[in-house]
Amino acid sequence: MNAVDSSVIIAAFSTWHGGHAAAAAALREKPHFPAHAAVEAYSVLTRLPNPFRSSPMIVHASLVENFGERSLEPRTSMLELIGELANLEIFGGAAYDGLIGVTARDHDATLLTLDRRALATYDRLGVRTRVVT
């Protein structure tokens, strides 16, 4: 099973994004998505400066159209997750990457990403990844 992080969701939605074609191709594989990745993508896409910002209803419709019910919920409690992050010294904004990565890992999914910065976090958590190109 494959899952996508928010970098792929955002790029697939955004025709102006340099990774759009690769991300759109990844979505044609019908991947799952960690629930928190969808919320992060929704937040980004609805707060971008104009002319890139999209309406909340359009973003929601796109998520429904592209993913349906293929949402992955965390299987790890938040305190267990934070403990794992703390033990690995993953902190700050990387903690959100950790949440998305652990959710994919706990569902035995390969996480598709465009976010090379997050790869170190995913690797430390033992998340199987594939960079979308």
Short mmCIF file of N, CA and C in Angstrom, two decimals:
data_model
loop_
_atom_site.label_atom_id
_atom_site.label_comp_id
_atom_site.label_asym_id
_atom_site.label_seq_id
_atom_site.Cartn_x
_atom_site.Cartn_y
_atom_site.Cartn_z
N MET A 1 0.85 -1.18 0.00
CA MET A 1 0.00 0.00 0.00
C MET A 1 0.89 1.24 0.00
N ASN A 2 0.46 2.25 -0.73
CA ASN A 2 1.15 3.54 -0.75
C ASN A 2 0.29 4.58 -0.05
N ALA A 3 0.97 5.56 0.52
CA ALA A 3 0.32 6.73 1.11
C ALA A 3 1.11 7.95 0.65
N VAL A 4 0.49 9.12 0.71
CA VAL A 4 1.17 10.35 0.32
C VAL A 4 1.20 11.33 1.48
N ASP A 5 2.28 12.10 1.55
CA ASP A 5 2.33 13.16 2.56
C ASP A 5 1.77 14.44 1.95
N SER A 6 1.74 15.49 2.75
CA SER A 6 1.11 16.74 2.30
C SER A 6 1.84 17.36 1.12
N SER A 7 3.15 17.12 0.99
CA SER A 7 3.87 17.71 -0.15
C SER A 7 3.32 17.20 -1.47
N VAL A 8 2.94 15.95 -1.52
CA VAL A 8 2.38 15.37 -2.75
C VAL A 8 0.96 15.87 -2.97
N ILE A 9 0.17 15.93 -1.91
CA ILE A 9 -1.21 16.42 -2.03
C ILE A 9 -1.21 17.85 -2.56
N ILE A 10 -0.37 18.70 -1.97
CA ILE A 10 -0.31 20.12 -2.36
C ILE A 10 0.13 20.26 -3.82
N ALA A 11 1.18 19.55 -4.20
CA ALA A 11 1.69 19.65 -5.57
C ALA A 11 0.68 19.13 -6.58
N ALA A 12 -0.01 18.05 -6.25
CA ALA A 12 -1.00 17.49 -7.18
C ALA A 12 -2.15 18.47 -7.40
N PHE A 13 -2.52 19.20 -6.37
CA PHE A 13 -3.62 20.17 -6.46
C PHE A 13 -3.20 21.41 -7.24
N SER A 14 -1.93 21.77 -7.16
CA SER A 14 -1.44 23.07 -7.63
C SER A 14 -0.77 22.96 -8.99
N THR A 15 -1.49 23.34 -10.05
CA THR A 15 -0.94 23.20 -11.40
C THR A 15 0.31 24.04 -11.62
N TRP A 16 0.52 25.07 -10.81
CA TRP A 16 1.69 25.94 -10.92
C TRP A 16 2.92 25.35 -10.23
N HIS A 17 2.75 24.29 -9.45
CA HIS A 17 3.83 23.71 -8.65
C HIS A 17 4.80 22.93 -9.54
N GLY A 18 6.09 23.06 -9.31
CA GLY A 18 7.10 22.36 -10.09
C GLY A 18 6.97 20.84 -10.05
N GLY A 19 6.41 20.31 -8.98
CA GLY A 19 6.23 18.87 -8.86
C GLY A 19 4.84 18.39 -9.23
N HIS A 20 4.05 19.27 -9.87
CA HIS A 20 2.65 18.92 -10.15
C HIS A 20 2.50 17.64 -10.97
N ALA A 21 3.20 17.53 -12.08
CA ALA A 21 3.02 16.36 -12.96
C ALA A 21 3.34 15.06 -12.23
N ALA A 22 4.45 15.04 -11.50
CA ALA A 22 4.83 13.83 -10.78
C ALA A 22 3.84 13.51 -9.67
N ALA A 23 3.38 14.54 -8.96
CA ALA A 23 2.41 14.32 -7.88
C ALA A 23 1.07 13.84 -8.43
N ALA A 24 0.63 14.43 -9.52
CA ALA A 24 -0.63 14.01 -10.13
C ALA A 24 -0.54 12.55 -10.59
N ALA A 25 0.61 12.16 -11.12
CA ALA A 25 0.81 10.76 -11.52
C ALA A 25 0.74 9.85 -10.30
N ALA A 26 1.31 10.28 -9.19
CA ALA A 26 1.27 9.48 -7.96
C ALA A 26 -0.17 9.28 -7.49
N LEU A 27 -1.01 10.30 -7.63
CA LEU A 27 -2.41 10.17 -7.20
C LEU A 27 -3.18 9.20 -8.08
N ARG A 28 -2.76 9.03 -9.31
CA ARG A 28 -3.43 8.06 -10.18
C ARG A 28 -3.24 6.62 -9.69
N GLU A 29 -2.24 6.41 -8.80
CA GLU A 29 -2.03 5.09 -8.19
C GLU A 29 -3.03 4.81 -7.07
N LYS A 30 -3.91 5.76 -6.77
CA LYS A 30 -4.93 5.64 -5.72
C LYS A 30 -4.32 5.38 -4.34
N PRO A 31 -3.38 6.24 -3.92
CA PRO A 31 -2.76 6.04 -2.61
C PRO A 31 -3.72 6.41 -1.47
N HIS A 32 -3.35 5.98 -0.29
CA HIS A 32 -4.02 6.40 0.93
C HIS A 32 -3.38 7.71 1.39
N PHE A 33 -3.93 8.31 2.43
CA PHE A 33 -3.31 9.51 2.99
C PHE A 33 -3.43 9.50 4.50
N PRO A 34 -2.33 9.78 5.21
CA PRO A 34 -2.44 9.98 6.65
C PRO A 34 -3.36 11.18 6.90
N ALA A 35 -4.31 11.01 7.80
CA ALA A 35 -5.32 12.05 8.03
C ALA A 35 -4.69 13.41 8.29
N HIS A 36 -3.61 13.44 9.05
CA HIS A 36 -2.98 14.72 9.37
C HIS A 36 -2.36 15.38 8.13
N ALA A 37 -1.97 14.59 7.14
CA ALA A 37 -1.44 15.16 5.89
C ALA A 37 -2.53 15.92 5.15
N ALA A 38 -3.75 15.40 5.20
CA ALA A 38 -4.86 16.09 4.53
C ALA A 38 -5.16 17.42 5.22
N VAL A 39 -5.12 17.44 6.55
CA VAL A 39 -5.37 18.68 7.28
C VAL A 39 -4.27 19.69 6.99
N GLU A 40 -3.02 19.23 6.95
CA GLU A 40 -1.91 20.13 6.64
C GLU A 40 -2.04 20.69 5.23
N ALA A 41 -2.37 19.84 4.26
CA ALA A 41 -2.54 20.31 2.88
C ALA A 41 -3.69 21.30 2.79
N TYR A 42 -4.79 21.01 3.46
CA TYR A 42 -5.95 21.92 3.48
C TYR A 42 -5.53 23.28 4.03
N SER A 43 -4.78 23.27 5.12
CA SER A 43 -4.32 24.51 5.74
C SER A 43 -3.46 25.32 4.77
N VAL A 44 -2.50 24.66 4.15
CA VAL A 44 -1.59 25.36 3.22
C VAL A 44 -2.34 25.91 2.02
N LEU A 45 -3.15 25.08 1.40
CA LEU A 45 -3.82 25.48 0.15
C LEU A 45 -4.83 26.60 0.36
N THR A 46 -5.38 26.71 1.57
CA THR A 46 -6.37 27.76 1.83
C THR A 46 -5.75 29.02 2.43
N ARG A 47 -4.44 29.01 2.66
CA ARG A 47 -3.79 30.20 3.22
C ARG A 47 -2.71 30.79 2.32
N LEU A 48 -2.44 30.16 1.19
CA LEU A 48 -1.44 30.69 0.27
C LEU A 48 -1.82 32.11 -0.16
N PRO A 49 -0.82 32.92 -0.51
CA PRO A 49 -1.16 34.25 -1.03
C PRO A 49 -1.87 34.13 -2.38
N ASN A 50 -2.71 35.10 -2.67
CA ASN A 50 -3.34 35.13 -4.00
C ASN A 50 -2.25 35.35 -5.05
N PRO A 51 -2.32 34.79 -6.17
CA PRO A 51 -3.46 34.10 -6.78
C PRO A 51 -3.44 32.59 -6.55
N PHE A 52 -2.60 32.09 -5.65
CA PHE A 52 -2.44 30.65 -5.46
C PHE A 52 -3.42 30.06 -4.45
N ARG A 53 -4.00 30.89 -3.61
CA ARG A 53 -4.93 30.42 -2.57
C ARG A 53 -6.18 29.84 -3.22
N SER A 54 -6.69 28.79 -2.59
CA SER A 54 -7.93 28.18 -3.08
C SER A 54 -9.00 28.25 -2.00
N SER A 55 -10.23 28.14 -2.41
CA SER A 55 -11.33 28.20 -1.44
C SER A 55 -11.39 26.88 -0.66
N PRO A 56 -11.83 26.95 0.58
CA PRO A 56 -11.96 25.73 1.38
C PRO A 56 -12.84 24.66 0.72
N MET A 57 -13.92 25.06 0.08
CA MET A 57 -14.82 24.08 -0.54
C MET A 57 -14.15 23.37 -1.73
N ILE A 58 -13.35 24.10 -2.49
CA ILE A 58 -12.66 23.48 -3.63
C ILE A 58 -11.60 22.49 -3.14
N VAL A 59 -10.87 22.86 -2.10
CA VAL A 59 -9.86 21.94 -1.55
C VAL A 59 -10.55 20.69 -1.00
N HIS A 60 -11.63 20.88 -0.26
CA HIS A 60 -12.36 19.73 0.28
C HIS A 60 -12.84 18.81 -0.85
N ALA A 61 -13.43 19.40 -1.88
CA ALA A 61 -13.92 18.59 -3.01
C ALA A 61 -12.78 17.82 -3.67
N SER A 62 -11.62 18.43 -3.79
CA SER A 62 -10.47 17.76 -4.39
C SER A 62 -10.02 16.58 -3.53
N LEU A 63 -9.99 16.77 -2.22
CA LEU A 63 -9.60 15.68 -1.32
C LEU A 63 -10.58 14.51 -1.43
N VAL A 64 -11.86 14.82 -1.46
CA VAL A 64 -12.88 13.77 -1.59
C VAL A 64 -12.72 13.05 -2.93
N GLU A 65 -12.55 13.81 -4.00
CA GLU A 65 -12.42 13.23 -5.34
C GLU A 65 -11.18 12.36 -5.47
N ASN A 66 -10.07 12.82 -4.91
CA ASN A 66 -8.80 12.10 -5.09
C ASN A 66 -8.58 10.97 -4.11
N PHE A 67 -9.23 11.03 -2.94
CA PHE A 67 -8.93 10.03 -1.91
C PHE A 67 -10.14 9.26 -1.40
N GLY A 68 -11.32 9.80 -1.53
CA GLY A 68 -12.48 9.10 -0.99
C GLY A 68 -12.29 8.77 0.47
N GLU A 69 -12.42 7.52 0.79
CA GLU A 69 -12.31 7.06 2.19
C GLU A 69 -10.95 6.43 2.49
N ARG A 70 -9.95 6.70 1.69
CA ARG A 70 -8.64 6.06 1.89
C ARG A 70 -7.78 6.82 2.90
N SER A 71 -8.36 7.14 4.03
CA SER A 71 -7.67 7.88 5.09
C SER A 71 -7.03 6.90 6.07
N LEU A 72 -5.84 7.23 6.50
CA LEU A 72 -5.15 6.44 7.53
C LEU A 72 -5.13 7.23 8.82
N GLU A 73 -5.66 6.65 9.87
CA GLU A 73 -5.67 7.29 11.18
C GLU A 73 -4.48 6.77 11.99
N PRO A 74 -3.95 7.59 12.90
CA PRO A 74 -2.84 7.11 13.73
C PRO A 74 -3.24 5.89 14.56
N ARG A 75 -2.35 4.94 14.66
CA ARG A 75 -2.57 3.78 15.53
C ARG A 75 -1.81 3.93 16.85
N THR A 76 -0.92 4.88 16.87
CA THR A 76 -0.10 5.16 18.05
C THR A 76 -0.75 6.30 18.82
N SER A 77 -0.79 6.16 20.15
CA SER A 77 -1.33 7.28 20.93
C SER A 77 -0.38 8.47 20.80
N MET A 78 -0.91 9.66 20.97
CA MET A 78 -0.09 10.87 20.81
C MET A 78 1.05 10.91 21.82
N LEU A 79 0.81 10.46 23.04
CA LEU A 79 1.90 10.48 24.03
C LEU A 79 2.98 9.45 23.68
N GLU A 80 2.58 8.30 23.15
CA GLU A 80 3.58 7.34 22.68
C GLU A 80 4.38 7.92 21.52
N LEU A 81 3.68 8.57 20.61
CA LEU A 81 4.35 9.20 19.47
C LEU A 81 5.34 10.25 19.94
N ILE A 82 4.91 11.12 20.84
CA ILE A 82 5.80 12.17 21.34
C ILE A 82 7.00 11.55 22.05
N GLY A 83 6.78 10.45 22.78
CA GLY A 83 7.89 9.75 23.42
C GLY A 83 8.90 9.24 22.40
N GLU A 84 8.40 8.65 21.31
CA GLU A 84 9.29 8.17 20.25
C GLU A 84 10.05 9.32 19.61
N LEU A 85 9.34 10.43 19.33
CA LEU A 85 10.00 11.60 18.76
C LEU A 85 11.07 12.14 19.70
N ALA A 86 10.75 12.23 20.98
CA ALA A 86 11.70 12.75 21.96
C ALA A 86 12.94 11.86 22.05
N ASN A 87 12.73 10.54 22.07
CA ASN A 87 13.86 9.61 22.15
C ASN A 87 14.78 9.73 20.94
N LEU A 88 14.21 10.07 19.80
CA LEU A 88 14.99 10.22 18.57
C LEU A 88 15.44 11.66 18.32
N GLU A 89 15.12 12.54 19.28
CA GLU A 89 15.43 13.97 19.19
C GLU A 89 14.87 14.59 17.91
N ILE A 90 13.63 14.24 17.61
CA ILE A 90 12.88 14.86 16.51
C ILE A 90 11.96 15.87 17.16
N PHE A 91 12.09 17.14 16.77
CA PHE A 91 11.34 18.19 17.46
C PHE A 91 11.00 19.31 16.49
N GLY A 92 10.28 20.30 16.99
CA GLY A 92 9.88 21.44 16.18
C GLY A 92 8.95 20.99 15.07
N GLY A 93 9.05 21.65 13.93
CA GLY A 93 8.18 21.33 12.80
C GLY A 93 8.33 19.91 12.31
N ALA A 94 9.49 19.29 12.54
CA ALA A 94 9.69 17.90 12.12
C ALA A 94 8.77 16.94 12.87
N ALA A 95 8.22 17.38 14.00
CA ALA A 95 7.29 16.53 14.74
C ALA A 95 6.04 16.23 13.91
N TYR A 96 5.60 17.19 13.12
CA TYR A 96 4.43 16.96 12.25
C TYR A 96 4.77 15.96 11.15
N ASP A 97 5.98 16.06 10.60
CA ASP A 97 6.42 15.05 9.64
C ASP A 97 6.45 13.68 10.32
N GLY A 98 6.88 13.67 11.58
CA GLY A 98 6.92 12.43 12.34
C GLY A 98 5.54 11.81 12.50
N LEU A 99 4.55 12.62 12.80
CA LEU A 99 3.18 12.12 12.95
C LEU A 99 2.69 11.48 11.64
N ILE A 100 2.92 12.16 10.54
CA ILE A 100 2.50 11.64 9.23
C ILE A 100 3.27 10.36 8.91
N GLY A 101 4.58 10.37 9.16
CA GLY A 101 5.39 9.20 8.88
C GLY A 101 5.03 7.99 9.72
N VAL A 102 4.83 8.20 11.01
CA VAL A 102 4.48 7.08 11.90
C VAL A 102 3.12 6.51 11.51
N THR A 103 2.20 7.36 11.11
CA THR A 103 0.89 6.86 10.68
C THR A 103 1.05 5.95 9.47
N ALA A 104 1.84 6.36 8.50
CA ALA A 104 2.09 5.50 7.33
C ALA A 104 2.80 4.21 7.75
N ARG A 105 3.81 4.34 8.59
CA ARG A 105 4.58 3.17 9.05
C ARG A 105 3.67 2.17 9.75
N ASP A 106 2.81 2.67 10.62
CA ASP A 106 1.94 1.78 11.41
C ASP A 106 0.92 1.05 10.54
N HIS A 107 0.68 1.55 9.34
CA HIS A 107 -0.22 0.88 8.39
C HIS A 107 0.57 0.11 7.33
N ASP A 108 1.88 -0.02 7.53
CA ASP A 108 2.77 -0.72 6.61
C ASP A 108 2.70 -0.16 5.20
N ALA A 109 2.57 1.17 5.11
CA ALA A 109 2.48 1.84 3.82
C ALA A 109 3.82 2.46 3.44
N THR A 110 4.10 2.51 2.16
CA THR A 110 5.23 3.27 1.65
C THR A 110 4.76 4.70 1.48
N LEU A 111 5.49 5.65 2.05
CA LEU A 111 5.09 7.05 2.02
C LEU A 111 5.73 7.75 0.83
N LEU A 112 4.90 8.23 -0.08
CA LEU A 112 5.37 8.97 -1.25
C LEU A 112 5.50 10.44 -0.87
N THR A 113 6.62 11.06 -1.24
CA THR A 113 6.88 12.43 -0.82
C THR A 113 7.65 13.21 -1.88
N LEU A 114 7.49 14.50 -1.84
CA LEU A 114 8.33 15.44 -2.59
C LEU A 114 9.23 16.21 -1.64
N ASP A 115 9.06 15.99 -0.35
CA ASP A 115 9.71 16.79 0.69
C ASP A 115 11.03 16.13 1.12
N ARG A 116 12.10 16.49 0.43
CA ARG A 116 13.41 15.90 0.74
C ARG A 116 13.88 16.26 2.15
N ARG A 117 13.45 17.40 2.65
CA ARG A 117 13.81 17.80 4.00
C ARG A 117 13.25 16.82 5.04
N ALA A 118 12.06 16.27 4.78
CA ALA A 118 11.42 15.36 5.73
C ALA A 118 12.02 13.96 5.69
N LEU A 119 12.81 13.65 4.67
CA LEU A 119 13.34 12.29 4.53
C LEU A 119 14.16 11.85 5.74
N ALA A 120 14.93 12.76 6.32
CA ALA A 120 15.73 12.39 7.49
C ALA A 120 14.84 11.98 8.65
N THR A 121 13.74 12.70 8.85
CA THR A 121 12.80 12.35 9.92
C THR A 121 12.16 11.00 9.62
N TYR A 122 11.68 10.83 8.40
CA TYR A 122 11.05 9.56 8.03
C TYR A 122 12.02 8.40 8.22
N ASP A 123 13.27 8.60 7.82
CA ASP A 123 14.28 7.55 7.93
C ASP A 123 14.53 7.18 9.39
N ARG A 124 14.66 8.17 10.25
CA ARG A 124 14.92 7.90 11.67
C ARG A 124 13.78 7.13 12.31
N LEU A 125 12.57 7.30 11.78
CA LEU A 125 11.40 6.61 12.32
C LEU A 125 11.15 5.26 11.65
N GLY A 126 11.99 4.89 10.70
CA GLY A 126 11.83 3.61 10.03
C GLY A 126 10.67 3.58 9.04
N VAL A 127 10.37 4.73 8.45
CA VAL A 127 9.28 4.83 7.48
C VAL A 127 9.82 4.49 6.09
N ARG A 128 9.14 3.59 5.40
CA ARG A 128 9.49 3.31 4.00
C ARG A 128 9.04 4.49 3.16
N THR A 129 9.93 5.02 2.34
CA THR A 129 9.59 6.20 1.54
C THR A 129 9.96 5.99 0.09
N ARG A 130 9.34 6.80 -0.74
CA ARG A 130 9.71 6.89 -2.15
C ARG A 130 9.55 8.34 -2.56
N VAL A 131 10.62 8.93 -3.07
CA VAL A 131 10.55 10.30 -3.56
C VAL A 131 9.87 10.28 -4.92
N VAL A 132 8.85 11.11 -5.06
CA VAL A 132 8.09 11.20 -6.30
C VAL A 132 8.88 12.06 -7.28
N THR A 133 9.12 11.53 -8.47
CA THR A 133 9.86 12.28 -9.48
C THR A 133 9.16 12.21 -10.82
#
